[in-house]
Amino acid sequence: MAAVRRWPRKLAVLAAALPGAGSQGRAAAPGPAVLPAPGPTEEPAPEPVPGTAAPATAALYVHWPYCRKRCSYCNFNTYVVRALDEAAVRACLVREAQTLLRLSQVHRCVYGVRSEWALLRSSVPTCNSPPSASSVTSVFFGGGTPSLAGPGTVAAVLEAVAGAAHLAAAAEVTLEANPSSASISRLAGFRAAGVNRLSIGVQSLDDSELRMLGREHTAAEARQAVEAARGLFPGRTSMDLLFGLPGQSRDAWAQRLEAALGLCDDHISLYQLTLERGTALAAQVRGGALPEPPQDLLADMYETARNVLVATGFRHYEVSNFARKGALSTHNLSYWRADEYIGVGPGAHGRFVLRGEGGCSREARVQTLEPVTWMREVQSHGHGTRSRVVLNPLEQLEELLTLGLRTDEGITHECWGHFSPQFSLQDVFGEPGEARALQQSGWLVLDSGGLRCTWAGLAVLDSLLPDLLWQLQRALGAARCPPRDKEGQDARAVSGHDGQ
Amino acid sequence: MSTYPVESIRNFSIIAHVDHGKSTLADRLLEITGTISKTDRNKQVLDKLQVERERGITVKAQSASLFYNHEGINYLLNLIDTPGHVDFSYEVSRSLSACQGVILVVDANEGIQAQTVANFYLAFEAQLSIIPVINKIDLKNADPERVEKQIEKLFDIPRDDCIRISAKQGTNVEKVLQKVIEKIPPPQCNSADPLKALVFDSTFDHYRGVIANIALFGGEIAKGQKIVSAHTKKRYEVNEVGILTPNEQPTHKLYAGQVGYLIAGMKEVTEAQIGDTLFLYKQPVEPLPGFKSAKPMVFAGMYPIDQTEYNNLKSALERLTLNDSSVTVHRDSSLALGAGWRLGFLGLLHMEVFNQRLEQEYNMSVILTAPTVPYKAVLSSAKLIKEYGKDEITIINPAQFPDKLSVSEYLEPTVLGTIVTPHEYIGKIITLCQDRRAVQKDMLYIDENRVMLKYLFPLNEIVVDFYDALKSLSSGYASFDYEDAGYQSADLIKMDILVNGNPVEELATVIHKDKAYAAGKLLCERLKETIPRQLFEIAIQAAIGKKIIARETLKAYRKNVVAKCYGGDITRRMKLLKRQAEGKRLMRKIGNVEVPRDAFIRVLKRETDK
């Protein structure tokens, strides 16, 4: 990829060296400039926007917004609906996936892919060959409770994806499942539909904790669900667990963790409970009905969990994610590496380049939140995009920094170079300043592998980021990309339907 | 105006505690005399400012000339309104010096309150005729008899002299006018004398310049005359004279004993200072006694919330002080709050009213720091005496506080406070006063269940929250007023606040030694609440010299990372982080500790604004 990205620069430099070629030669370089090149011809020529020449690949997220019951801690975009017209929702998910894939031009370019997918969808793909160029690298059904959707709906969406883009047989296809809708037969149906990875929302293995969380299932049902999933998706079953519940003791957490280790497959996500505003649980804590977990206890719980899991052979590859035997989630890694992703469904977010419209800049997109409105929009316009915001190069780097430092690999030089061809990690963070000070204090590392957090630094990342972002803004934001004025910002958020 | 000889002129004021009905009575008097037409809309006609109508107080006195026929004689009654609070006691005393009598209004339900007492003594000392009026007799709980007894006991006025009225309904208001004519003597002066005019108020008009309200103690004044200010010695030519009805109404002349206004090309209100005497050019007279420049009692830092607003705030301050020459303005700057001013006010109410006027009339929101008082130090160091050119200095800013080694004595301003309260609250009030280092001077039952207490307070003990505390422990029944009582020796120290060992200049405080521990603890606690946790431990300390007297510890972050950050979370996450990164610009670094600017604002702000 690096080689492909570099050639326009070499070409431009060559062109500049030719007699008679000057600014015109640079102007002819493909794509608009990321960072305008100032000054005379010996300056490097402007680079094309990353991705224009690169193969189009993207991860695809599908949002199923419905739940049977709202959990006490959840503030996601979810809806409890009595009678759902699933056929209509399915048709809209299919249609929006097709539209957005066309716009992103992550389309099929290998002849006969559809039939390949159709052939394989009755069995779990076992082939481990990497996805080819111009393809959907992974699909993730999240929610809400996507395990409440019929396997037929999942199959329809996957078929639509395979029909509109290249979806390799080996591509990771994850579905989030609730233990209360994860019977063996149902899970088998999802496998037949093309799902090859399951993420089970266990949350706790204690009945009273589950009740506090407003979950519909018991600890026993959660165990059964994980066991059923492991039987059907061996090595590709993940479980979610929450810690830092009001009143949860250090010992109770250690017990839950031990129980989880006895049950789990090769991937586990451990989330500190966030008391989100507007949730029933947060109100109980604020009202004093439940105790607020002390900060030091939360830090201890996190530290215990990391140590125990690493000692058991797990790789702590992201703030809240652990995997062994290489069972990392490809889909989620796409977010943290700032790859392109397309969001389908009510309230889904996306980050991708609109190649289908000849576009060359990465856009942040949000689909309409409310399902009924979203469906109406999809039915009349083919998609329910509510906002489109073009991300300028600084904003793209800010996201990369924020996301990339959450992983154990951090931000590699290659990945950084993809977004910032002119200013290396060293240029921005190697100079005396915040990052240097954070390195000296032992929170951060910048070396040949890239920029990443230390073990201690990862636990306090949100205290490091404002410093690093401020340094980044100074290093290239202020000098090269003056912040937009207010009008500019308003103008770039367009409501969905024009020009698509 | 020449048809009103001195004998048919009466100059008087209405004085009352807040809300006892001064402005309503004024409205009725204006109506009865036909000065304004009688409608339902006449509410606080003389109170022109929004803040006055909202708070039910008079800040800027207005005056009106009333024409009234009594027993076949046409009288000119000049109602000289006064500010209704002793913060403005100087203004009140100047207004009163233009009068020969007052109407003392007392609420029939609430009875005598602290301000009633203060106002009575001002009038009494000025040897004015006092007409006691018991207002609001229409109220269900009215007990005029009890109030009459209080008046008799406290002021030694026979109860039969009291007039029971309802200003709201107009009951017996006519009788008040008759009493004014019968009991208040006409002014003792002569139009044949040389001009002698007292400036008792001044306002600024953007088109016409300064409008000075004057009372003629002798002579006459007319357009075209040349006059001189006794205070500034500046000479002016009179452009316009007239009476207030209550709006300015030009007249040909004003004569001795009359009250009105004058416009004479004065550009700033400081040229027409309250209490000044005006006389004719080349005919100097002995100035009227009692003139003094306004003396601020309470100081506070004022800063724009956003430094880009500095110039707007500056011009708003300039315009507002045009109308209020008693506010002193000095430029000041603070590392935490940026460029601003240190303003001096006559008192707390004055400060609040000024701030409210800035907000209401100029749409300015400001940061007002905790109020401080002007301390003094008697210097013993020869070097410092030479440096200051005197041996006694006033300390307005704690940064200027001289070390104990070079000082023989520190002085703090005091006030004599009057509290009137139902007797069941006495115990709590005495405890409160003792906590505030106050010394009891007097205690008197004004009737069976009401007590008047007099205490000498160090001013700084009442500037922040005394009034609120008093109101809350007496369920709102106790009233409070105070007057300047000079300086007293005090054991003062300068307290520093340290963050990880580094002093925070803007939090340094001059304080009485006995109060330092409690205040230091409070400041440390408040600062701890406002500084965000950081990657290392932060010690917040209060210190006197090298001695640490209070400490709070802000623990280091051990975990601070959001649990979930997937595709849908990024936009919201970035917004928050970018705001924090943006906030780095506004951080004040104290050593390696980052302190948000609003942390100081929250610590420095007065408690009630929290």
PDB file of N, CA, C and O in Angstrom, chain A residues 420-442:
ATOM      1  N   SER A 420      -1.183  11.279   6.959  1.00  0.00           N
ATOM      2  CA  SER A 420      -0.346  12.474   7.013  1.00  0.00           C
ATOM      3  C   SER A 420       0.947  12.227   6.256  1.00  0.00           C
ATOM      4  O   SER A 420       1.966  11.902   6.851  1.00  0.00           O
ATOM      5  N   PRO A 421       0.895  12.358   4.946  1.00  0.00           N
ATOM      6  CA  PRO A 421       2.090  12.051   4.161  1.00  0.00           C
ATOM      7  C   PRO A 421       3.229  13.041   4.416  1.00  0.00           C
ATOM      8  O   PRO A 421       4.384  12.700   4.236  1.00  0.00           O
ATOM      9  N   GLN A 422       2.890  14.239   4.888  1.00  0.00           N
ATOM     10  CA  GLN A 422       3.934  15.262   5.001  1.00  0.00           C
ATOM     11  C   GLN A 422       4.570  15.345   6.371  1.00  0.00           C
ATOM     12  O   GLN A 422       5.748  15.631   6.488  1.00  0.00           O
ATOM     13  N   PHE A 423       3.778  15.128   7.405  1.00  0.00           N
ATOM     14  CA  PHE A 423       4.320  15.254   8.753  1.00  0.00           C
ATOM     15  C   PHE A 423       4.315  13.885   9.411  1.00  0.00           C
ATOM     16  O   PHE A 423       3.245  13.332   9.652  1.00  0.00           O
ATOM     17  N   SER A 424       5.493  13.371   9.662  1.00  0.00           N
ATOM     18  CA  SER A 424       5.585  12.054  10.279  1.00  0.00           C
ATOM     19  C   SER A 424       5.217  12.150  11.756  1.00  0.00           C
ATOM     20  O   SER A 424       5.117  13.253  12.315  1.00  0.00           O
ATOM     21  N   LEU A 425       5.038  10.992  12.368  1.00  0.00           N
ATOM     22  CA  LEU A 425       4.798  10.964  13.817  1.00  0.00           C
ATOM     23  C   LEU A 425       5.928  11.676  14.547  1.00  0.00           C
ATOM     24  O   LEU A 425       5.710  12.395  15.522  1.00  0.00           O
ATOM     25  N   GLN A 426       7.137  11.441  14.042  1.00  0.00           N
ATOM     26  CA  GLN A 426       8.320  12.054  14.630  1.00  0.00           C
ATOM     27  C   GLN A 426       8.237  13.583  14.521  1.00  0.00           C
ATOM     28  O   GLN A 426       8.537  14.301  15.474  1.00  0.00           O
ATOM     29  N   ASP A 427       7.807  14.057  13.341  1.00  0.00           N
ATOM     30  CA  ASP A 427       7.700  15.510  13.126  1.00  0.00           C
ATOM     31  C   ASP A 427       6.758  16.134  14.154  1.00  0.00           C
ATOM     32  O   ASP A 427       7.013  17.210  14.678  1.00  0.00           O
ATOM     33  N   VAL A 428       5.645  15.454  14.390  1.00  0.00           N
ATOM     34  CA  VAL A 428       4.609  16.060  15.228  1.00  0.00           C
ATOM     35  C   VAL A 428       4.887  15.848  16.715  1.00  0.00           C
ATOM     36  O   VAL A 428       4.744  16.764  17.517  1.00  0.00           O
ATOM     37  N   PHE A 429       5.289  14.608  17.057  1.00  0.00           N
ATOM     38  CA  PHE A 429       5.376  14.283  18.478  1.00  0.00           C
ATOM     39  C   PHE A 429       6.803  14.053  18.987  1.00  0.00           C
ATOM     40  O   PHE A 429       7.004  13.802  20.166  1.00  0.00           O
ATOM     41  N   GLY A 430       7.784  14.097  18.072  1.00  0.00           N
ATOM     42  CA  GLY A 430       9.160  13.844  18.489  1.00  0.00           C
ATOM     43  C   GLY A 430       9.834  15.087  19.045  1.00  0.00           C
ATOM     44  O   GLY A 430      10.837  15.010  19.749  1.00  0.00           O
ATOM     45  N   GLU A 431       9.275  16.246  18.729  1.00  0.00           N
ATOM     46  CA  GLU A 431       9.860  17.512  19.183  1.00  0.00           C
ATOM     47  C   GLU A 431       9.528  17.718  20.673  1.00  0.00           C
ATOM     48  O   GLU A 431       8.594  17.128  21.179  1.00  0.00           O
ATOM     49  N   PRO A 432      10.297  18.579  21.331  1.00  0.00           N
ATOM     50  CA  PRO A 432       9.963  18.850  22.735  1.00  0.00           C
ATOM     51  C   PRO A 432       8.524  19.361  22.829  1.00  0.00           C
ATOM     52  O   PRO A 432       8.106  20.174  22.013  1.00  0.00           O
ATOM     53  N   GLY A 433       7.796  18.858  23.775  1.00  0.00           N
ATOM     54  CA  GLY A 433       6.396  19.256  23.918  1.00  0.00           C
ATOM     55  C   GLY A 433       5.673  18.243  24.776  1.00  0.00           C
ATOM     56  O   GLY A 433       6.302  17.471  25.507  1.00  0.00           O
ATOM     57  N   GLU A 434       4.370  18.254  24.653  1.00  0.00           N
ATOM     58  CA  GLU A 434       3.535  17.400  25.504  1.00  0.00           C
ATOM     59  C   GLU A 434       3.900  15.922  25.393  1.00  0.00           C
ATOM     60  O   GLU A 434       4.074  15.237  26.400  1.00  0.00           O
ATOM     61  N   ALA A 435       4.004  15.422  24.137  1.00  0.00           N
ATOM     62  CA  ALA A 435       4.244  13.987  23.957  1.00  0.00           C
ATOM     63  C   ALA A 435       5.583  13.578  24.567  1.00  0.00           C
ATOM     64  O   ALA A 435       5.700  12.529  25.197  1.00  0.00           O
ATOM     65  N   ARG A 436       6.563  14.427  24.399  1.00  0.00           N
ATOM     66  CA  ARG A 436       7.884  14.153  24.962  1.00  0.00           C
ATOM     67  C   ARG A 436       7.796  14.069  26.489  1.00  0.00           C
ATOM     68  O   ARG A 436       8.325  13.152  27.116  1.00  0.00           O
ATOM     69  N   ALA A 437       7.077  15.005  27.071  1.00  0.00           N
ATOM     70  CA  ALA A 437       6.921  15.000  28.523  1.00  0.00           C
ATOM     71  C   ALA A 437       6.172  13.749  28.986  1.00  0.00           C
ATOM     72  O   ALA A 437       6.530  13.139  30.000  1.00  0.00           O
ATOM     73  N   LEU A 438       5.168  13.366  28.221  1.00  0.00           N
ATOM     74  CA  LEU A 438       4.403  12.169  28.587  1.00  0.00           C
ATOM     75  C   LEU A 438       5.247  10.903  28.437  1.00  0.00           C
ATOM     76  O   LEU A 438       5.073   9.946  29.177  1.00  0.00           O
ATOM     77  N   GLN A 439       6.153  10.935  27.460  1.00  0.00           N
ATOM     78  CA  GLN A 439       7.074   9.803  27.318  1.00  0.00           C
ATOM     79  C   GLN A 439       7.990   9.718  28.523  1.00  0.00           C
ATOM     80  O   GLN A 439       8.233   8.647  29.078  1.00  0.00           O
ATOM     81  N   GLN A 440       8.495  10.903  28.910  1.00  0.00           N
ATOM     82  CA  GLN A 440       9.432  10.921  30.038  1.00  0.00           C
ATOM     83  C   GLN A 440       8.762  10.482  31.338  1.00  0.00           C
ATOM     84  O   GLN A 440       9.396   9.900  32.204  1.00  0.00           O
ATOM     85  N   SER A 441       7.453  10.751  31.442  1.00  0.00           N
ATOM     86  CA  SER A 441       6.749  10.325  32.649  1.00  0.00           C
ATOM     87  C   SER A 441       6.314   8.864  32.567  1.00  0.00           C
ATOM     88  O   SER A 441       5.691   8.356  33.500  1.00  0.00           O
ATOM     89  N   GLY A 442       6.581   8.231  31.408  1.00  0.00           N
ATOM     90  CA  GLY A 442       6.291   6.797  31.316  1.00  0.00           C
ATOM     91  C   GLY A 442       4.876   6.442  30.908  1.00  0.00           C
ATOM     92  O   GLY A 442       4.422   5.324  31.155  1.00  0.00           O
TER      93      GLY A 442
END
